Amino acid sequence: MIIAIDGPAGAGKSTVCKILANRLGFVYLDTGAMYRAVAWAFQTAPGLAGGAQTAPDDERLGQTLAGIDLRFALEDDMLRIFYGQRTLSEELRSPEITQAASRISRLPAVREFLVAWQRKLAAEGPGIVAEGRDTATVVFPQAELKVYLTADLATRAARRCAEYAAKGLDITREQIELLIRERDEADSRRDHSPMRPAKTAFLLDTSGLSIEQVVDRLAEKAQQLLQTVRRPM
Ligand code: DC
């Protein structure tokens, strides 16, 4: 069973998806982390990108990506990311990589490379909770449950602000609002796989809801579906 959850930054996707996957005994697939990993690889070894920040030759970029030493695996019900011998995790969460991930995510070669990985990983799990921008519309159109989580900008900025403050990062709420607004625009206006709700998605505004309330609603929907799937013919 595949649950595909999309939505803008700060809507609560990651926290909700982690808990939901855990409750259902599913694997949590954070597709955003994969875009962040490509952005990190390009920044760490700029020669790799072949000018990805400007006007890349998609075919050349595709060849570069095919040879890149970036690997993804599902371990302990979570996505693990490796660059050579190194495990990537916290370094993917900086504000710089966040914005760079949005920039490189508009490149078709990058999307093609990562979507292939996402489908391969999903085929390994017993059940998957995938989160991102296009998981319900493009990556897993066959998903049994499609969700679009959103929240108003002030709520989303406040959540990100708390996350950055907990990490000791000095960034104001106004700066975060601006960055989120820019990223939402870029992610939803790009030509390839723009962020948008799938036609059949369950839309949920999490602004006034606690994490528990959101998880409860989604878990209830998932359980109903699981019962239908498991009911003997
Ligand atoms: O979910 P996130 O903030 O970690 O995602 C970082 C960026 O990656 C996001 O701004 C756009 C891109 N992304 C994407 O284009 N498609 C996805 N399925 C997931 C993320």
PDB file of C-alpha atoms and ligand atoms in Angstrom:
ATOM      1  CA  MET A   1       0.000   0.000   0.000  1.00  0.00           C
ATOM      2  CA  ILE A   2       1.263   3.451  -0.863  1.00  0.00           C
ATOM      3  CA  ILE A   3       0.258   6.623   0.947  1.00  0.00           C
ATOM      4  CA  ALA A   4       1.435   9.711  -0.930  1.00  0.00           C
ATOM      5  CA  ILE A   5       1.471  13.007   0.947  1.00  0.00           C
ATOM      6  CA  ASP A   6       2.362  16.261  -0.770  1.00  0.00           C
ATOM      7  CA  GLY A   7       2.265  19.888   0.230  1.00  0.00           C
ATOM      8  CA  PRO A   8       4.324  23.034   0.777  1.00  0.00           C
ATOM      9  CA  ALA A   9       7.183  23.587   3.218  1.00  0.00           C
ATOM     10  CA  GLY A  10       6.205  23.689   6.864  1.00  0.00           C
ATOM     11  CA  ALA A  11       2.802  22.058   6.426  1.00  0.00           C
ATOM     12  CA  GLY A  12       3.920  19.391   8.907  1.00  0.00           C
ATOM     13  CA  LYS A  13       4.515  16.614   6.381  1.00  0.00           C
ATOM     14  CA  SER A  14       7.730  15.164   7.808  1.00  0.00           C
ATOM     15  CA  THR A  15       6.620  14.908  11.424  1.00  0.00           C
ATOM     16  CA  VAL A  16       3.202  13.577  10.496  1.00  0.00           C
ATOM     17  CA  CYS A  17       4.535  11.070   7.948  1.00  0.00           C
ATOM     18  CA  LYS A  18       7.144   9.678  10.340  1.00  0.00           C
ATOM     19  CA  ILE A  19       4.554   9.013  13.053  1.00  0.00           C
ATOM     20  CA  LEU A  20       1.978   7.737  10.593  1.00  0.00           C
ATOM     21  CA  ALA A  21       4.444   5.295   9.015  1.00  0.00           C
ATOM     22  CA  ASN A  22       5.467   4.088  12.449  1.00  0.00           C
ATOM     23  CA  ARG A  23       1.866   3.550  13.535  1.00  0.00           C
ATOM     24  CA  LEU A  24       1.028   1.564  10.410  1.00  0.00           C
ATOM     25  CA  GLY A  25       4.302  -0.386  10.343  1.00  0.00           C
ATOM     26  CA  PHE A  26       5.163   1.226   7.000  1.00  0.00           C
ATOM     27  CA  VAL A  27       8.397   2.701   5.668  1.00  0.00           C
ATOM     28  CA  TYR A  28       8.771   6.478   5.598  1.00  0.00           C
ATOM     29  CA  LEU A  29      10.121   7.826   2.302  1.00  0.00           C
ATOM     30  CA  ASP A  30      11.243  11.450   2.500  1.00  0.00           C
ATOM     31  CA  THR A  31      11.630  12.376  -1.176  1.00  0.00           C
ATOM     32  CA  GLY A  32      12.642  15.950  -0.293  1.00  0.00           C
ATOM     33  CA  ALA A  33      15.767  14.578   1.385  1.00  0.00           C
ATOM     34  CA  MET A  34      16.717  13.003  -1.943  1.00  0.00           C
ATOM     35  CA  TYR A  35      16.526  16.374  -3.747  1.00  0.00           C
ATOM     36  CA  ARG A  36      18.540  17.856  -0.892  1.00  0.00           C
ATOM     37  CA  ALA A  37      21.167  15.134  -1.335  1.00  0.00           C
ATOM     38  CA  VAL A  38      21.600  15.938  -5.037  1.00  0.00           C
ATOM     39  CA  ALA A  39      21.864  19.660  -4.189  1.00  0.00           C
ATOM     40  CA  TRP A  40      24.466  18.836  -1.528  1.00  0.00           C
ATOM     41  CA  ALA A  41      26.469  16.665  -3.941  1.00  0.00           C
ATOM     42  CA  PHE A  42      26.453  19.432  -6.558  1.00  0.00           C
ATOM     43  CA  GLN A  43      27.617  22.008  -4.005  1.00  0.00           C
ATOM     44  CA  THR A  44      30.249  19.753  -2.513  1.00  0.00           C
ATOM     45  CA  ALA A  45      31.712  18.759  -5.868  1.00  0.00           C
ATOM     46  CA  PRO A  46      30.693  21.659  -8.146  1.00  0.00           C
ATOM     47  CA  GLY A  47      32.336  20.016 -11.166  1.00  0.00           C
ATOM     48  CA  LEU A  48      29.621  17.358 -10.997  1.00  0.00           C
ATOM     49  CA  ALA A  49      26.795  19.670 -11.828  1.00  0.00           C
ATOM     50  CA  GLY A  50      28.207  20.670 -15.203  1.00  0.00           C
ATOM     51  CA  GLY A  51      26.607  24.083 -14.762  1.00  0.00           C
ATOM     52  CA  ALA A  52      23.394  22.766 -13.242  1.00  0.00           C
ATOM     53  CA  GLN A  53      22.709  26.124 -11.657  1.00  0.00           C
ATOM     54  CA  THR A  54      22.535  27.906 -15.000  1.00  0.00           C
ATOM     55  CA  ALA A  55      21.466  26.268 -18.241  1.00  0.00           C
ATOM     56  CA  PRO A  56      22.343  22.602 -17.998  1.00  0.00           C
ATOM     57  CA  ASP A  57      22.416  20.234 -20.865  1.00  0.00           C
ATOM     58  CA  ASP A  58      19.874  17.717 -19.650  1.00  0.00           C
ATOM     59  CA  GLU A  59      21.457  14.747 -21.377  1.00  0.00           C
ATOM     60  CA  ARG A  60      24.887  15.535 -19.949  1.00  0.00           C
ATOM     61  CA  LEU A  61      23.404  16.057 -16.508  1.00  0.00           C
ATOM     62  CA  GLY A  62      21.618  12.715 -16.776  1.00  0.00           C
ATOM     63  CA  GLN A  63      24.931  11.014 -17.577  1.00  0.00           C
ATOM     64  CA  THR A  64      26.602  12.746 -14.655  1.00  0.00           C
ATOM     65  CA  LEU A  65      23.844  11.631 -12.304  1.00  0.00           C
ATOM     66  CA  ALA A  66      24.059   8.060 -13.539  1.00  0.00           C
ATOM     67  CA  GLY A  67      27.735   8.045 -12.522  1.00  0.00           C
ATOM     68  CA  ILE A  68      27.377   9.891  -9.225  1.00  0.00           C
ATOM     69  CA  ASP A  69      28.252   7.979  -6.053  1.00  0.00           C
ATOM     70  CA  LEU A  70      24.958   8.784  -4.360  1.00  0.00           C
ATOM     71  CA  ARG A  71      22.952   5.846  -3.038  1.00  0.00           C
ATOM     72  CA  PHE A  72      19.649   5.476  -1.265  1.00  0.00           C
ATOM     73  CA  ALA A  73      18.506   2.564   0.878  1.00  0.00           C
ATOM     74  CA  LEU A  74      15.697   1.697   3.234  1.00  0.00           C
ATOM     75  CA  GLU A  75      17.006   0.654   6.636  1.00  0.00           C
ATOM     76  CA  ASP A  76      15.062   0.421   9.897  1.00  0.00           C
ATOM     77  CA  ASP A  77      11.955   1.667   8.107  1.00  0.00           C
ATOM     78  CA  MET A  78      13.702   4.900   7.110  1.00  0.00           C
ATOM     79  CA  LEU A  79      15.491   6.261   4.082  1.00  0.00           C
ATOM     80  CA  ARG A  80      19.289   6.315   4.391  1.00  0.00           C
ATOM     81  CA  ILE A  81      21.416   8.403   2.039  1.00  0.00           C
ATOM     82  CA  PHE A  82      25.049   7.693   1.214  1.00  0.00           C
ATOM     83  CA  TYR A  83      27.569   9.710  -0.749  1.00  0.00           C
ATOM     84  CA  GLY A  84      30.540   7.401  -1.214  1.00  0.00           C
ATOM     85  CA  GLN A  85      31.365   6.144   2.287  1.00  0.00           C
ATOM     86  CA  ARG A  86      29.612   9.060   3.955  1.00  0.00           C
ATOM     87  CA  THR A  87      26.090   9.022   5.392  1.00  0.00           C
ATOM     88  CA  LEU A  88      24.193  12.240   4.703  1.00  0.00           C
ATOM     89  CA  SER A  89      21.711  13.510   7.238  1.00  0.00           C
ATOM     90  CA  GLU A  90      21.902  16.794   9.177  1.00  0.00           C
ATOM     91  CA  GLU A  91      24.052  18.517   6.520  1.00  0.00           C
ATOM     92  CA  LEU A  92      21.017  18.332   4.226  1.00  0.00           C
ATOM     93  CA  ARG A  93      18.934  20.526   6.536  1.00  0.00           C
ATOM     94  CA  SER A  94      20.719  23.896   6.248  1.00  0.00           C
ATOM     95  CA  PRO A  95      18.869  26.903   4.789  1.00  0.00           C
ATOM     96  CA  GLU A  96      21.368  26.978   1.867  1.00  0.00           C
ATOM     97  CA  ILE A  97      20.739  23.369   0.886  1.00  0.00           C
ATOM     98  CA  THR A  98      17.001  23.918   1.335  1.00  0.00           C
ATOM     99  CA  GLN A  99      16.969  26.661  -1.302  1.00  0.00           C
ATOM    100  CA  ALA A 100      19.446  24.824  -3.554  1.00  0.00           C
ATOM    101  CA  ALA A 101      17.252  21.704  -3.470  1.00  0.00           C
ATOM    102  CA  SER A 102      14.323  23.733  -4.760  1.00  0.00           C
ATOM    103  CA  ARG A 103      16.512  25.164  -7.564  1.00  0.00           C
ATOM    104  CA  ILE A 104      17.857  21.834  -8.809  1.00  0.00           C
ATOM    105  CA  SER A 105      14.445  20.154  -8.483  1.00  0.00           C
ATOM    106  CA  ARG A 106      13.255  21.981 -11.598  1.00  0.00           C
ATOM    107  CA  LEU A 107      15.759  20.072 -13.763  1.00  0.00           C
ATOM    108  CA  PRO A 108      14.128  17.164 -15.629  1.00  0.00           C
ATOM    109  CA  ALA A 109      17.284  14.998 -15.445  1.00  0.00           C
ATOM    110  CA  VAL A 110      17.381  15.335 -11.666  1.00  0.00           C
ATOM    111  CA  ARG A 111      13.684  14.463 -11.361  1.00  0.00           C
ATOM    112  CA  GLU A 112      14.017  11.468 -13.655  1.00  0.00           C
ATOM    113  CA  PHE A 113      16.994  10.168 -11.684  1.00  0.00           C
ATOM    114  CA  LEU A 114      15.262  10.518  -8.317  1.00  0.00           C
ATOM    115  CA  VAL A 115      11.818   9.304  -9.388  1.00  0.00           C
ATOM    116  CA  ALA A 116      13.441   6.066 -10.611  1.00  0.00           C
ATOM    117  CA  TRP A 117      15.046   5.637  -7.171  1.00  0.00           C
ATOM    118  CA  GLN A 118      11.778   6.450  -5.394  1.00  0.00           C
ATOM    119  CA  ARG A 119       9.847   3.816  -7.338  1.00  0.00           C
ATOM    120  CA  LYS A 120      12.581   1.240  -6.783  1.00  0.00           C
ATOM    121  CA  LEU A 121      12.623   1.899  -3.033  1.00  0.00           C
ATOM    122  CA  ALA A 122       8.824   1.768  -2.763  1.00  0.00           C
ATOM    123  CA  ALA A 123       8.822  -1.647  -4.392  1.00  0.00           C
ATOM    124  CA  GLU A 124      10.994  -2.931  -1.517  1.00  0.00           C
ATOM    125  CA  GLY A 125       8.801  -1.794   1.376  1.00  0.00           C
ATOM    126  CA  PRO A 126       5.759  -3.619   2.760  1.00  0.00           C
ATOM    127  CA  GLY A 127       3.927  -0.298   2.747  1.00  0.00           C
ATOM    128  CA  ILE A 128       5.195   3.207   2.122  1.00  0.00           C
ATOM    129  CA  VAL A 129       4.334   6.657   3.381  1.00  0.00           C
ATOM    130  CA  ALA A 130       5.970   8.940   0.805  1.00  0.00           C
ATOM    131  CA  GLU A 131       6.112  12.689   1.205  1.00  0.00           C
ATOM    132  CA  GLY A 132       7.142  15.425  -1.192  1.00  0.00           C
ATOM    133  CA  ARG A 133       5.708  17.695  -3.862  1.00  0.00           C
ATOM    134  CA  ASP A 134       4.768  15.271  -6.649  1.00  0.00           C
ATOM    135  CA  THR A 135       4.460  11.893  -4.928  1.00  0.00           C
ATOM    136  CA  ALA A 136       0.700  11.666  -5.512  1.00  0.00           C
ATOM    137  CA  THR A 137       0.637  13.319  -8.933  1.00  0.00           C
ATOM    138  CA  VAL A 138       3.693  11.857 -10.682  1.00  0.00           C
ATOM    139  CA  VAL A 139       5.750   9.349  -8.698  1.00  0.00           C
ATOM    140  CA  PHE A 140       2.976   7.108  -7.380  1.00  0.00           C
ATOM    141  CA  PRO A 141      -0.205   7.806  -9.370  1.00  0.00           C
ATOM    142  CA  GLN A 142      -1.421   4.381  -8.197  1.00  0.00           C
ATOM    143  CA  ALA A 143      -1.186   5.360  -4.489  1.00  0.00           C
ATOM    144  CA  GLU A 144      -4.149   4.059  -2.499  1.00  0.00           C
ATOM    145  CA  LEU A 145      -4.298   7.197  -0.376  1.00  0.00           C
ATOM    146  CA  LYS A 146      -3.365  10.645  -1.662  1.00  0.00           C
ATOM    147  CA  VAL A 147      -3.166  13.604   0.674  1.00  0.00           C
ATOM    148  CA  TYR A 148      -2.326  17.272   0.257  1.00  0.00           C
ATOM    149  CA  LEU A 149      -1.326  18.909   3.523  1.00  0.00           C
ATOM    150  CA  THR A 150      -1.216  22.638   3.802  1.00  0.00           C
ATOM    151  CA  ALA A 151      -1.272  25.416   6.408  1.00  0.00           C
ATOM    152  CA  ASP A 152      -1.304  29.204   6.296  1.00  0.00           C
ATOM    153  CA  LEU A 153       2.021  30.947   5.733  1.00  0.00           C
ATOM    154  CA  ALA A 154       2.299  32.375   9.261  1.00  0.00           C
ATOM    155  CA  THR A 155       1.813  28.938  10.826  1.00  0.00           C
ATOM    156  CA  ARG A 156       4.312  27.331   8.466  1.00  0.00           C
ATOM    157  CA  ALA A 157       6.924  30.048   9.111  1.00  0.00           C
ATOM    158  CA  ALA A 158       6.430  29.736  12.880  1.00  0.00           C
ATOM    159  CA  ARG A 159       7.033  25.979  12.684  1.00  0.00           C
ATOM    160  CA  ARG A 160      10.223  26.391  10.633  1.00  0.00           C
ATOM    161  CA  CYS A 161      11.370  29.177  12.968  1.00  0.00           C
ATOM    162  CA  ALA A 162      11.054  26.845  15.967  1.00  0.00           C
ATOM    163  CA  GLU A 163      12.983  24.111  14.125  1.00  0.00           C
ATOM    164  CA  TYR A 164      15.841  26.454  13.190  1.00  0.00           C
ATOM    165  CA  ALA A 165      15.944  27.987  16.697  1.00  0.00           C
ATOM    166  CA  ALA A 166      16.250  24.489  18.187  1.00  0.00           C
ATOM    167  CA  LYS A 167      19.326  23.989  15.987  1.00  0.00           C
ATOM    168  CA  GLY A 168      20.779  27.332  17.084  1.00  0.00           C
ATOM    169  CA  LEU A 169      20.415  28.907  13.629  1.00  0.00           C
ATOM    170  CA  ASP A 170      20.064  32.671  13.656  1.00  0.00           C
ATOM    171  CA  ILE A 171      17.304  33.450  11.173  1.00  0.00           C
ATOM    172  CA  THR A 172      14.280  35.664  11.737  1.00  0.00           C
ATOM    173  CA  ARG A 173      10.671  34.749  11.182  1.00  0.00           C
ATOM    174  CA  GLU A 174      10.406  37.412   8.446  1.00  0.00           C
ATOM    175  CA  GLN A 175      13.383  35.918   6.612  1.00  0.00           C
ATOM    176  CA  ILE A 176      11.851  32.464   6.893  1.00  0.00           C
ATOM    177  CA  GLU A 177       8.504  33.704   5.566  1.00  0.00           C
ATOM    178  CA  LEU A 178      10.253  35.188   2.568  1.00  0.00           C
ATOM    179  CA  LEU A 179      12.255  32.029   1.886  1.00  0.00           C
ATOM    180  CA  ILE A 180       9.174  29.832   2.194  1.00  0.00           C
ATOM    181  CA  ARG A 181       7.158  32.091  -0.105  1.00  0.00           C
ATOM    182  CA  GLU A 182       9.916  32.071  -2.732  1.00  0.00           C
ATOM    183  CA  ARG A 183      10.242  28.298  -2.509  1.00  0.00           C
ATOM    184  CA  ASP A 184       6.482  27.697  -2.742  1.00  0.00           C
ATOM    185  CA  GLU A 185       6.362  29.834  -5.872  1.00  0.00           C
ATOM    186  CA  ALA A 186       9.321  28.110  -7.477  1.00  0.00           C
ATOM    187  CA  ASP A 187       8.040  24.629  -6.577  1.00  0.00           C
ATOM    188  CA  SER A 188       4.519  25.260  -7.832  1.00  0.00           C
ATOM    189  CA  ARG A 189       5.384  27.210 -10.999  1.00  0.00           C
ATOM    190  CA  ARG A 190       8.090  25.012 -12.469  1.00  0.00           C
ATOM    191  CA  ASP A 191       7.391  23.239 -15.753  1.00  0.00           C
ATOM    192  CA  HIS A 192       8.137  19.705 -14.573  1.00  0.00           C
ATOM    193  CA  SER A 193       6.065  18.041 -11.860  1.00  0.00           C
ATOM    194  CA  PRO A 194       4.960  21.242 -10.167  1.00  0.00           C
ATOM    195  CA  MET A 195       3.659  21.040  -6.615  1.00  0.00           C
ATOM    196  CA  ARG A 196      -0.119  20.712  -6.724  1.00  0.00           C
ATOM    197  CA  PRO A 197      -2.796  18.549  -5.130  1.00  0.00           C
ATOM    198  CA  ALA A 198      -3.655  15.358  -7.002  1.00  0.00           C
ATOM    199  CA  LYS A 199      -7.214  15.377  -8.384  1.00  0.00           C
ATOM    200  CA  THR A 200      -8.368  12.797  -5.850  1.00  0.00           C
ATOM    201  CA  ALA A 201      -6.277  14.052  -2.930  1.00  0.00           C
ATOM    202  CA  PHE A 202      -7.730  14.484   0.526  1.00  0.00           C
ATOM    203  CA  LEU A 203      -6.990  18.147   1.334  1.00  0.00           C
ATOM    204  CA  LEU A 204      -6.147  18.927   4.920  1.00  0.00           C
ATOM    205  CA  ASP A 205      -5.316  22.347   6.347  1.00  0.00           C
ATOM    206  CA  THR A 206      -3.210  21.700   9.437  1.00  0.00           C
ATOM    207  CA  SER A 207      -3.116  25.341  10.642  1.00  0.00           C
ATOM    208  CA  GLY A 208      -5.256  24.877  13.724  1.00  0.00           C
ATOM    209  CA  LEU A 209      -4.519  21.203  14.272  1.00  0.00           C
ATOM    210  CA  SER A 210      -2.022  19.411  16.494  1.00  0.00           C
ATOM    211  CA  ILE A 211       0.300  16.775  15.054  1.00  0.00           C
ATOM    212  CA  GLU A 212      -1.712  14.092  16.836  1.00  0.00           C
ATOM    213  CA  GLN A 213      -4.965  15.328  15.304  1.00  0.00           C
ATOM    214  CA  VAL A 214      -3.493  15.251  11.800  1.00  0.00           C
ATOM    215  CA  VAL A 215      -1.981  11.793  12.280  1.00  0.00           C
ATOM    216  CA  ASP A 216      -5.270  10.479  13.725  1.00  0.00           C
ATOM    217  CA  ARG A 217      -7.239  11.664  10.715  1.00  0.00           C
ATOM    218  CA  LEU A 218      -4.828  10.170   8.228  1.00  0.00           C
ATOM    219  CA  ALA A 219      -4.411   6.925  10.170  1.00  0.00           C
ATOM    220  CA  GLU A 220      -8.178   6.516  10.238  1.00  0.00           C
ATOM    221  CA  LYS A 221      -8.357   6.904   6.466  1.00  0.00           C
ATOM    222  CA  ALA A 222      -5.472   4.494   5.971  1.00  0.00           C
ATOM    223  CA  GLN A 223      -7.010   1.895   8.291  1.00  0.00           C
ATOM    224  CA  GLN A 224     -10.308   2.041   6.389  1.00  0.00           C
ATOM    225  CA  LEU A 225      -8.440   1.449   3.158  1.00  0.00           C
ATOM    226  CA  LEU A 226      -6.371  -1.370   4.626  1.00  0.00           C
ATOM    227  CA  GLN A 227      -9.543  -3.132   5.765  1.00  0.00           C
ATOM    228  CA  THR A 228     -10.956  -2.877   2.253  1.00  0.00           C
ATOM    229  CA  VAL A 229      -7.745  -4.199   0.755  1.00  0.00           C
ATOM    230  CA  ARG A 230      -7.510  -7.100   3.236  1.00  0.00           C
ATOM    231  CA  ARG A 231     -11.203  -8.084   3.190  1.00  0.00           C
ATOM    232  CA  PRO A 232     -11.544 -11.563   1.654  1.00  0.00           C
ATOM    233  CA  MET A 233     -13.378 -11.695  -1.686  1.00  0.00           C
TER     234      MET A 233
HETATM  235  O1   DC B   1      10.377  18.604   1.396  1.00  0.00           O
HETATM  236  P1   DC B   1      11.699  19.367   1.402  1.00  0.00           P
HETATM  237  O2   DC B   1      11.581  20.737   1.996  1.00  0.00           O
HETATM  238  O3   DC B   1      12.785  18.571   2.030  1.00  0.00           O
HETATM  239  O4   DC B   1      12.067  19.544  -0.152  1.00  0.00           O
HETATM  240  C1   DC B   1      13.169  20.296  -0.596  1.00  0.00           C
HETATM  241  C2   DC B   1      12.944  20.715  -2.044  1.00  0.00           C
HETATM  242  O5   DC B   1      13.009  19.568  -2.878  1.00  0.00           O
HETATM  243  C3   DC B   1      11.605  21.361  -2.352  1.00  0.00           C
HETATM  244  O6   DC B   1      11.639  22.761  -2.180  1.00  0.00           O
HETATM  245  C4   DC B   1      11.340  20.984  -3.781  1.00  0.00           C
HETATM  246  C5   DC B   1      12.072  19.684  -3.945  1.00  0.00           C
HETATM  247  N1   DC B   1      11.190  18.529  -3.961  1.00  0.00           N
HETATM  248  C6   DC B   1      10.569  18.220  -5.148  1.00  0.00           C
HETATM  249  O7   DC B   1      10.696  18.961  -6.122  1.00  0.00           O
HETATM  250  N2   DC B   1       9.800  17.097  -5.246  1.00  0.00           N
HETATM  251  C7   DC B   1       9.622  16.289  -4.202  1.00  0.00           C
HETATM  252  N3   DC B   1       8.878  15.178  -4.324  1.00  0.00           N
HETATM  253  C8   DC B   1      10.235  16.596  -2.962  1.00  0.00           C
HETATM  254  C9   DC B   1      10.998  17.745  -2.870  1.00  0.00           C
END
